[in-house]
Amino acid sequence: MNTNNDTIQGLVGGDYKYGFVTDVEADAVAPGLNEGVIAAISRKKNEPGFMLDWRLKAYRHWLTLQEPRWANLRYPPIDYQSIVYYSAPKKAGQGPKSLAEVDPKLLETYERLGIPLHERERLAGVAVDAVFDSVSVATTFREKLAELGIVFCSFSEAVQQHPDLVRKYLGTVVPYTDNYFAALNAAVFSDGSFCYIPKGVRCPMELSTYFRINAANTGQFERTLIVAEEGSRVSYLEGCTAPMRDENQLHAAVVELLALDRAEIKYSTVQNWYPGDAQGRGGIYNFVTKRGLCKGRESKISWTQVETGSAITWKYPSCVLLGENSTGEFYSVAVTNHYQQADTGTKMIHIGRNTRSTIVSKGISAGHGQNSYRGLVRIRKSAENARNFSQCDSLLLGDRCGAHTFPYLEAANPTARVEHEATTSKIGEDQIFYCNQRGLATQDAVNMIVNGYCKEVFKQLPMEFAVEAQKLLGVSLDGSVG
Amino acid sequence: MTPLLEINQLNATVEGRQILKGLSLTVHAGEVHAIMGPNGSGKSTLASILSGRPGYEVTGGSAALDGEDLLGMKPEDRARKGLFLAFQYPVEIPGVNSTYFLKAALNEVRKARGLPELDALEFLEFIKAKMKVLELDPSLLNRPVNEGFSGGEKKRNEIFQMAILEPRLAILDETDSGLDIDALRIVAEGVNRLRKPDNAQVVITHYQRLLDYIVPDYVHVLHDGRIVKSGGKELAYELERRGYDWLTSEARPVSPELTTA
Ligand SMILES: Nc1ncnc2c1ncn2[C@@H]1O[C@H](COP(=O)(O)OP(=O)(O)OP(=O)(O)O)[C@@H](O)[C@H]1O
Ligand SMILES: [Mg+2]
């Protein structure tokens, strides 16, 4: 039927609510990248010598690498010399700070974003670390967590207060040699979150980091490291937004997770970086390396991501299943609307015996969006009785968008059991009409169908975030069918 | 009295092909009309156009619900105004829970009627009785809309939805096809119970058998895009006996006045 296009096209184009800019004075280095800039970043952060050495090694390695171009993504060359690699709100200052010291303008920003930073918001039951441009501005609930021996603080602070832990674990899961963007991040990262859960401790609340890019022409390079000792458990949530700007901004983060014997880490992301406008102008380039190492036996790492933002997404949260009986999971919803492009998926590397992995990926494309799932399941020879189940579904709204899947499987052990299911569906005009005929408006019908489609992933999220994610999806697809 | 549905000289095309060729029909509140006619004569097309399915182009004529122009309205507004179509081929909507779907639909319709929305508990209470009448397997409601339903279950589910939404004008497109004999009786019984002085039903069918259960006030024969004969319920028996040949060979449109009481 000829009206398909009009009908499905109109629905795209909800407003990005987080596009405002906060007017704070910034302490920034000049644009460009060289050893001097890296030394300046390290100096500003008052880092011990081992950090600067590591950064410089990473930088020198980065110079030998080529930007990867194998992903199904199209974008103009990135000029690494025009980026500002460090920008911090002036008043934030250095080191640990209580909320009372935080610039009220920043607190207001987070209020506007719906992130309560005040300890009195205890009822929310979520400890938050907020990263504004390059530095962490506040971490809540710290004392309460400290009573249990949990360290939850900004990365800068961890370098000062727990240098031994940082030195021991930094780069052990994602070495700076890993890839182009991981090397860049290692050289210039300015902050992020650090989290250490001691042996046997179950973290009593959600830990959450909220990333915000504010300054113009600034890259954000944060690094998160979570170590879960034997028998411990933690659930961690990350959220991201940025102002609306016409130029593209680079975000290249690294997340490292380490789970020891019987430890469990659940890492959830609701990524809502500015996606660019309806014509494809502006938006964040999101090149992120996330990896978890299930080092201990019976350990478990679970990634859940809801990716609605960014102009470009290049991201493959992965699990290395080294410990016997360890488990890796990846649950993903990725939305591309307008001219957004996403190349995202996971890698499950089975090394230990009886390791298991589950992959559930739901791609949604609307407008001119291009959505690619790229996944690798590798079963090494040592991985006796490994199992993987993968399900990759694509949903198309309209016929100007695209969905692609690139599943790779390498099984070197004959006892491996691997199942892969994939579907591609289109929200059919007849489905929308059926809903209309029962009194539902087209937008509501689309939301209903999309939410139904994502249910399996949403139910992995902590309750209140699942509700948020559902709303976010509605906004992202607003107007994608008329 | 304003008719509930008034169709006047309706002309419509699909993919550039003319399907409806000057179709007129008037339905008053309290009436049941049956529409019969050979395959491809335009019965489902008529239902589609009245309910606003995209892809059809009206090239002439008019259709009004309660005196209000239907053809300019969005499909959801037609539904909210009380037009219901029981689909010949109900659509599966994977991932969308039936109960959730129905509650959302009912609340849209209630909003339009100025009634308060029902919460989950009130809704469950509300549908209990309707489920009994249609002897609907409650487990169907926990499944995605129509997904994997058998042909008969889908049809029964359509009438269940009708029972919930309580439309003013219901168009039933071959609801009987795919139903076994017991189901046919149950579904017809359900439809009859929904009959009220202020609503009306248009029943599209190929078989006189359905009309033993849902007794029509009028029977119309649709052929080649227009109504070529109208009569009382005995016309259905005649058609069963004689087929359509005797009508289609001398097919000519009847005037609109003849199609109503
Ligand atoms: N979307 C479409 N594209 C092309 N032709 C169509 C379309 N919809 C209907 N038609 C044609 O219009 C004519 C009438 O179809 P319609 O479905 O209304 O018939 P019907 O009377 O309901 O038949 P049946 O008794 O078989 O259900 C048929 O020739 C059909 O092929
Ligand atoms: Mg038909």
Coordinates of N, CA, C and O in Angstrom, one line a residue, chain A residues 3-136:
Chain A
T3 N 0.5 4.2 1.2 CA 0.6 5.2 2.3 C 1.6 4.8 3.3 O 1.9 5.5 4.3
N4 N 2.2 3.6 3.2 CA 3.1 3.1 4.2 C 4.2 4.1 4.6 O 4.4 4.3 5.8
N5 N 4.8 4.7 3.6 CA 5.8 5.7 3.9 C 5.4 6.8 4.8 O 6.0 7.1 5.8
D6 N 4.4 7.5 4.4 CA 3.9 8.6 5.1 C 3.6 8.2 6.5 O 3.9 8.8 7.5
T7 N 2.9 7.1 6.6 CA 2.4 6.7 7.9 C 3.6 6.4 8.8 O 3.6 6.9 9.9
I8 N 4.5 5.6 8.4 CA 5.6 5.3 9.3 C 6.5 6.4 9.4 O 7.2 6.6 10.5
Q9 N 6.7 7.3 8.5 CA 7.7 8.3 8.5 C 7.4 9.4 9.6 O 8.3 9.8 10.3
G10 N 6.1 9.8 9.6 CA 5.8 10.9 10.5 C 6.2 10.8 12.0 O 6.5 11.7 12.6
L11 N 6.2 9.5 12.4 CA 6.4 9.3 13.9 C 7.7 9.7 14.4 O 7.9 9.8 15.6
V12 N 8.7 9.8 13.6 CA 10.1 10.1 14.1 C 10.2 11.6 14.5 O 9.6 12.4 13.9
G13 N 11.0 11.9 15.6 CA 11.3 13.3 15.8 C 10.8 13.9 17.1 O 10.3 15.0 17.1
G14 N 10.9 13.1 18.1 CA 10.6 13.7 19.5 C 11.7 14.6 19.9 O 12.8 14.7 19.3
D15 N 11.4 15.5 20.9 CA 12.4 16.5 21.3 C 13.3 15.9 22.3 O 13.0 15.1 23.1
Y16 N 14.6 16.3 22.2 CA 15.6 15.9 23.1 C 15.5 16.9 24.3 O 15.7 18.1 24.1
K17 N 15.2 16.3 25.5 CA 14.9 17.2 26.6 C 16.1 17.7 27.3 O 16.0 18.5 28.2
Y18 N 17.3 17.0 27.0 CA 18.4 17.3 27.9 C 19.4 18.2 27.2 O 20.6 18.3 27.6
G19 N 19.0 18.9 26.1 CA 19.9 19.6 25.3 C 20.3 21.0 25.8 O 21.0 21.7 25.1
F20 N 20.0 21.3 27.1 CA 20.4 22.6 27.5 C 21.9 22.7 27.9 O 22.6 21.6 28.1
V21 N 22.5 23.9 28.0 CA 23.9 24.1 28.4 C 23.9 24.7 29.7 O 23.2 25.6 30.0
T22 N 24.8 24.3 30.6 CA 25.0 24.9 31.9 C 26.1 25.9 31.8 O 27.2 25.6 31.3
D23 N 25.9 27.2 32.3 CA 26.9 28.2 32.2 C 27.8 28.2 33.4 O 27.5 28.8 34.4
V24 N 28.8 27.4 33.3 CA 29.8 27.4 34.4 C 31.2 27.7 33.8 O 31.5 27.4 32.7
E25 N 32.0 28.3 34.6 CA 33.4 28.6 34.2 C 34.2 27.3 34.1 O 34.1 26.5 35.1
A26 N 34.9 27.2 33.1 CA 35.7 25.9 33.0 C 37.2 26.1 33.0 O 37.7 27.2 32.6
D27 N 37.8 25.1 33.5 CA 39.3 25.1 33.5 C 39.6 24.1 32.5 O 39.4 22.9 32.6
A28 N 40.1 24.5 31.3 CA 40.3 23.6 30.2 C 41.7 23.7 29.7 O 42.4 24.8 29.8
V29 N 42.2 22.6 29.0 CA 43.5 22.7 28.3 C 43.2 23.1 26.9 O 42.0 23.0 26.4
A30 N 44.2 23.6 26.2 CA 44.0 24.0 24.8 C 43.7 22.8 24.0 O 44.1 21.7 24.3
P31 N 42.9 23.0 22.8 CA 42.7 21.8 22.0 C 43.9 21.2 21.5 O 45.0 21.9 21.4
G32 N 43.8 19.9 21.2 CA 45.0 19.2 20.6 C 45.5 18.2 21.5 O 45.2 18.1 22.7
L33 N 46.3 17.3 20.9 CA 46.9 16.2 21.7 C 48.3 16.0 21.4 O 48.8 15.9 20.3
N34 N 49.1 16.0 22.5 CA 50.5 15.7 22.4 C 51.0 15.3 23.8 O 50.2 15.3 24.8
E35 N 52.2 14.9 24.0 CA 52.7 14.5 25.3 C 52.5 15.6 26.4 O 52.3 15.3 27.5
G36 N 52.7 16.8 25.9 CA 52.5 17.9 26.9 C 51.1 18.0 27.4 O 50.9 18.2 28.6
V37 N 50.1 17.8 26.6 CA 48.7 17.8 27.0 C 48.5 16.7 28.0 O 47.8 16.9 29.1
I38 N 49.0 15.5 27.7 CA 48.8 14.4 28.6 C 49.5 14.7 30.0 O 48.9 14.4 31.0
A39 N 50.7 15.2 29.9 CA 51.4 15.5 31.2 C 50.6 16.6 31.9 O 50.5 16.5 33.2
A40 N 50.0 17.5 31.2 CA 49.2 18.6 31.9 C 48.0 17.9 32.6 O 47.6 18.3 33.7
I41 N 47.3 17.0 31.9 CA 46.1 16.4 32.5 C 46.6 15.7 33.8 O 46.0 15.8 34.8
S42 N 47.7 14.9 33.7 CA 48.1 14.1 34.8 C 48.5 15.1 36.0 O 48.2 14.8 37.1
R43 N 49.1 16.2 35.6 CA 49.5 17.2 36.6 C 48.3 17.8 37.3 O 48.2 17.9 38.5
K44 N 47.3 18.2 36.5 CA 46.1 18.8 37.1 C 45.5 17.8 38.0 O 44.8 18.2 39.0
K45 N 45.6 16.5 37.8 CA 45.0 15.6 38.6 C 45.9 15.1 39.7 O 45.6 14.2 40.5
N46 N 47.1 15.7 39.7 CA 48.0 15.4 40.8 C 48.3 13.9 40.9 O 48.3 13.3 42.0
E47 N 48.5 13.3 39.8 CA 48.6 11.8 39.7 C 50.0 11.3 40.1 O 51.0 12.0 39.8
P48 N 50.1 10.1 40.7 CA 51.4 9.5 41.0 C 52.1 9.1 39.6 O 51.4 9.0 38.6
G49 N 53.4 9.0 39.7 CA 54.2 8.7 38.5 C 53.7 7.6 37.6 O 53.7 7.6 36.4
F50 N 53.2 6.5 38.3 CA 52.9 5.3 37.5 C 51.7 5.6 36.5 O 51.6 5.1 35.4
M51 N 50.9 6.6 36.9 CA 49.8 6.9 36.0 C 50.3 7.6 34.7 O 49.8 7.3 33.6
L52 N 51.2 8.6 35.0 CA 51.7 9.3 33.8 C 52.4 8.4 32.9 O 52.2 8.4 31.6
D53 N 53.2 7.5 33.4 CA 53.9 6.5 32.6 C 53.0 5.7 31.7 O 53.2 5.5 30.6
W54 N 51.9 5.3 32.4 CA 51.0 4.4 31.7 C 50.3 5.2 30.6 O 50.1 4.7 29.5
R55 N 49.9 6.4 30.9 CA 49.2 7.3 29.9 C 50.2 7.5 28.7 O 49.7 7.4 27.5
L56 N 51.4 7.8 29.0 CA 52.3 8.1 27.9 C 52.6 6.8 27.0 O 52.6 6.9 25.8
K57 N 52.7 5.7 27.7 CA 52.8 4.4 26.9 C 51.6 4.2 26.0 O 51.7 3.9 24.8
A58 N 50.4 4.5 26.6 CA 49.2 4.3 25.8 C 49.2 5.3 24.6 O 48.9 4.9 23.5
Y59 N 49.6 6.5 24.9 CA 49.6 7.5 23.8 C 50.6 7.1 22.7 O 50.2 7.2 21.5
R60 N 51.8 6.7 23.1 CA 52.8 6.3 22.0 C 52.2 5.1 21.2 O 52.4 5.0 20.0
H61 N 51.5 4.2 21.9 CA 50.9 3.1 21.2 C 49.8 3.5 20.3 O 49.7 3.1 19.1
W62 N 49.0 4.5 20.8 CA 47.9 5.0 20.0 C 48.4 5.6 18.6 O 47.8 5.4 17.6
L63 N 49.6 6.3 18.7 CA 50.2 6.9 17.5 C 50.5 5.8 16.4 O 50.5 6.2 15.2
T64 N 50.7 4.6 16.8 CA 51.0 3.5 15.8 C 49.7 2.9 15.2 O 49.8 2.1 14.4
L65 N 48.5 3.3 15.8 CA 47.3 2.6 15.4 C 46.5 3.4 14.3 O 46.7 4.6 14.2
Q66 N 45.7 2.7 13.6 CA 44.8 3.3 12.6 C 43.4 3.3 13.3 O 43.0 2.3 13.9
E67 N 42.6 4.3 13.0 CA 41.2 4.3 13.5 C 40.5 3.2 12.8 O 40.6 3.0 11.6
P68 N 39.8 2.3 13.5 CA 39.1 1.2 12.9 C 38.0 1.7 11.9 O 37.3 2.6 12.3
R69 N 37.9 1.0 10.8 CA 36.8 1.4 9.9 C 36.0 0.2 9.4 O 35.3 0.3 8.4
W70 N 36.1 -0.9 10.1 CA 35.4 -2.1 9.7 C 33.9 -2.0 10.1 O 33.1 -2.8 9.6
A71 N 33.6 -1.1 11.0 CA 32.1 -1.1 11.4 C 31.3 -0.6 10.3 O 31.8 0.1 9.4
N72 N 30.0 -0.9 10.3 CA 29.0 -0.5 9.3 C 28.6 0.9 9.7 O 27.4 1.2 10.0
L73 N 29.5 1.9 9.7 CA 29.2 3.3 10.1 C 29.8 4.2 9.1 O 30.9 4.0 8.6
R74 N 29.2 5.3 8.8 CA 29.7 6.3 7.9 C 29.8 7.7 8.6 O 28.8 8.1 9.2
Y75 N 31.0 8.2 8.7 CA 31.1 9.5 9.3 C 32.4 10.1 8.8 O 33.3 9.4 8.4
P76 N 32.5 11.5 8.7 CA 33.7 12.1 8.2 C 34.8 11.9 9.2 O 34.6 11.6 10.3
P77 N 36.1 12.1 8.7 CA 37.2 11.9 9.6 C 37.1 12.7 10.8 O 36.7 13.8 10.8
I78 N 37.6 12.2 11.9 CA 37.6 12.9 13.2 C 38.9 13.6 13.3 O 40.0 13.0 13.1
D79 N 38.9 14.9 13.6 CA 40.1 15.7 13.7 C 40.5 15.7 15.2 O 40.0 16.4 16.0
Y80 N 41.5 14.8 15.6 CA 41.8 14.6 17.0 C 42.6 15.8 17.5 O 42.7 16.0 18.7
Q81 N 43.1 16.7 16.6 CA 43.8 17.9 17.1 C 42.8 19.0 17.4 O 43.3 20.0 18.0
S82 N 41.6 18.9 17.1 CA 40.7 20.0 17.4 C 39.9 19.8 18.6 O 39.1 20.6 19.0
I83 N 40.1 18.7 19.3 CA 39.3 18.3 20.5 C 40.0 18.9 21.7 O 41.2 18.9 21.8
V84 N 39.2 19.3 22.7 CA 39.7 19.7 24.0 C 39.7 18.4 24.8 O 38.6 17.8 25.0
Y85 N 40.8 18.1 25.4 CA 40.9 16.8 26.1 C 40.7 16.9 27.6 O 40.6 15.9 28.3
Y86 N 40.6 18.1 28.1 CA 40.3 18.3 29.5 C 39.5 19.5 29.7 O 39.9 20.6 29.3
S87 N 38.4 19.4 30.4 CA 37.6 20.6 30.7 C 36.9 20.2 32.0 O 36.3 19.2 32.2
A88 N 37.1 21.1 33.0 CA 36.4 20.9 34.3 C 35.8 22.1 34.8 O 36.3 23.2 34.6
P89 N 34.6 22.0 35.4 CA 34.0 23.2 36.0 C 35.0 23.8 37.0 O 35.5 23.0 37.8
K90 N 35.2 25.1 37.0 CA 36.3 25.7 37.8 C 36.1 25.4 39.3 O 37.1 25.0 40.0
K91 N 34.9 25.6 39.8 CA 34.7 25.5 41.2 C 34.9 24.1 41.7 O 35.0 23.9 42.9
A92 N 34.8 23.1 40.9 CA 34.8 21.7 41.4 C 36.1 21.4 42.1 O 36.1 20.6 43.0
G93 N 37.1 22.0 41.6 CA 38.4 21.8 42.3 C 38.9 20.4 42.3 O 38.6 19.7 41.3
Q94 N 39.6 20.0 43.2 CA 40.4 18.8 43.2 C 39.9 17.9 44.3 O 39.4 18.3 45.3
G95 N 40.1 16.6 44.1 CA 39.9 15.6 45.1 C 38.5 15.5 45.7 O 37.6 16.0 45.1
P96 N 38.4 14.8 46.8 CA 37.1 14.6 47.4 C 36.4 15.9 47.8 O 37.1 16.8 48.3
K97 N 35.1 15.9 47.7 CA 34.4 17.0 48.1 C 33.0 16.7 48.6 O 32.4 15.7 48.1
S98 N 32.6 17.4 49.5 CA 31.2 17.1 50.0 C 30.2 17.9 49.1 O 30.6 18.8 48.4
L99 N 29.0 17.5 49.2 CA 28.0 18.1 48.3 C 27.9 19.6 48.6 O 27.6 20.4 47.7
A100 N 28.2 20.0 49.8 CA 28.1 21.4 50.2 C 29.0 22.3 49.4 O 28.8 23.4 49.1
E101 N 30.1 21.6 48.9 CA 31.1 22.4 48.2 C 30.8 22.5 46.7 O 31.5 23.2 45.9
V102 N 29.9 21.7 46.2 CA 29.6 21.6 44.8 C 28.9 22.9 44.3 O 28.0 23.4 45.0
D103 N 29.3 23.4 43.2 CA 28.7 24.6 42.6 C 27.2 24.3 42.5 O 26.7 23.4 41.9
P104 N 26.4 25.2 43.1 CA 24.9 25.0 43.0 C 24.4 24.9 41.6 O 23.4 24.2 41.3
K105 N 25.1 25.5 40.7 CA 24.7 25.4 39.3 C 24.7 24.0 38.8 O 23.9 23.6 37.9
L106 N 25.7 23.3 39.2 CA 25.9 21.9 38.8 C 24.8 21.0 39.4 O 24.2 20.2 38.8
L107 N 24.6 21.3 40.7 CA 23.5 20.5 41.4 C 22.2 20.8 40.7 O 21.4 19.8 40.4
E108 N 22.0 22.0 40.2 CA 20.8 22.4 39.5 C 20.7 21.6 38.2 O 19.6 21.1 37.8
T109 N 21.8 21.5 37.5 CA 21.9 20.8 36.3 C 21.4 19.3 36.5 O 20.5 18.8 35.8
Y110 N 21.9 18.7 37.5 CA 21.5 17.3 37.8 C 20.1 17.2 38.2 O 19.4 16.3 37.9
E111 N 19.6 18.2 38.9 CA 18.2 18.2 39.3 C 17.3 18.2 38.0 O 16.4 17.5 37.8
R112 N 17.7 19.1 37.1 CA 17.0 19.2 35.8 C 17.0 17.9 35.0 O 16.1 17.6 34.3
L113 N 18.1 17.2 35.2 CA 18.2 15.9 34.5 C 17.5 14.8 35.2 O 17.4 13.7 34.8
G114 N 17.0 15.2 36.4 CA 16.3 14.2 37.2 C 17.2 13.2 38.0 O 16.8 12.1 38.3
I115 N 18.4 13.7 38.3 CA 19.3 12.9 39.0 C 19.5 13.5 40.4 O 20.1 14.5 40.5
P116 N 18.9 12.9 41.4 CA 19.0 13.6 42.7 C 20.4 13.3 43.3 O 20.9 12.2 43.4
L117 N 21.1 14.4 43.7 CA 22.4 14.2 44.2 C 22.4 14.4 45.7 O 23.4 14.3 46.4
H118 N 21.3 14.9 46.3 CA 21.2 15.2 47.7 C 21.1 13.9 48.5 O 20.3 13.1 48.2
E119 N 21.8 13.9 49.5 CA 21.8 12.7 50.4 C 20.4 12.5 51.0 O 20.0 11.4 51.3
R120 N 19.7 13.6 51.1 CA 18.3 13.5 51.7 C 17.4 12.7 50.8 O 16.4 12.2 51.2
E121 N 17.8 12.5 49.6 CA 17.0 11.7 48.6 C 17.3 10.2 48.9 O 17.2 9.4 48.0
R122 N 17.5 9.9 50.1 CA 17.9 8.6 50.5 C 16.9 7.5 50.0 O 17.2 6.4 49.7
L123 N 15.6 8.0 50.0 CA 14.6 7.0 49.6 C 14.8 6.4 48.2 O 14.5 5.3 47.9
A124 N 15.5 7.2 47.4 CA 15.7 6.8 46.0 C 16.6 5.5 46.0 O 16.6 4.7 45.1
G125 N 17.4 5.4 47.1 CA 18.2 4.2 47.3 C 19.2 3.9 46.2 O 19.6 2.8 46.0
V126 N 19.7 5.0 45.6 CA 20.7 4.9 44.6 C 21.9 5.8 44.9 O 21.7 7.0 45.2
A127 N 23.1 5.2 45.0 CA 24.3 6.0 45.2 C 24.7 6.5 43.8 O 24.8 5.8 42.9
V128 N 25.0 7.9 43.7 CA 25.3 8.4 42.4 C 26.7 9.1 42.4 O 27.0 9.8 43.3
D129 N 27.4 8.8 41.3 CA 28.6 9.5 41.1 C 28.3 10.3 39.8 O 27.9 9.8 38.8
A130 N 28.5 11.7 39.9 CA 28.1 12.5 38.7 C 29.4 13.0 38.0 O 30.2 13.6 38.7
V131 N 29.5 12.7 36.8 CA 30.7 13.2 36.1 C 30.3 14.3 35.1 O 29.4 14.1 34.2
F132 N 30.8 15.5 35.2 CA 30.4 16.6 34.4 C 31.6 17.0 33.6 O 32.7 17.3 34.1
D133 N 31.5 16.9 32.3 CA 32.6 17.0 31.4 C 33.7 16.1 31.9 O 33.5 14.9 31.9
S134 N 34.9 16.6 32.2 CA 35.9 15.7 32.5 C 36.1 15.2 34.0 O 36.8 14.3 34.3
V135 N 35.3 15.9 34.9 CA 35.6 15.5 36.3 C 34.3 15.1 37.0 O 33.2 15.5 36.7
S136 N 34.5 14.3 38.1 CA 33.4 13.9 38.9 C 33.1 15.0 39.8 O 33.9 15.6 40.4

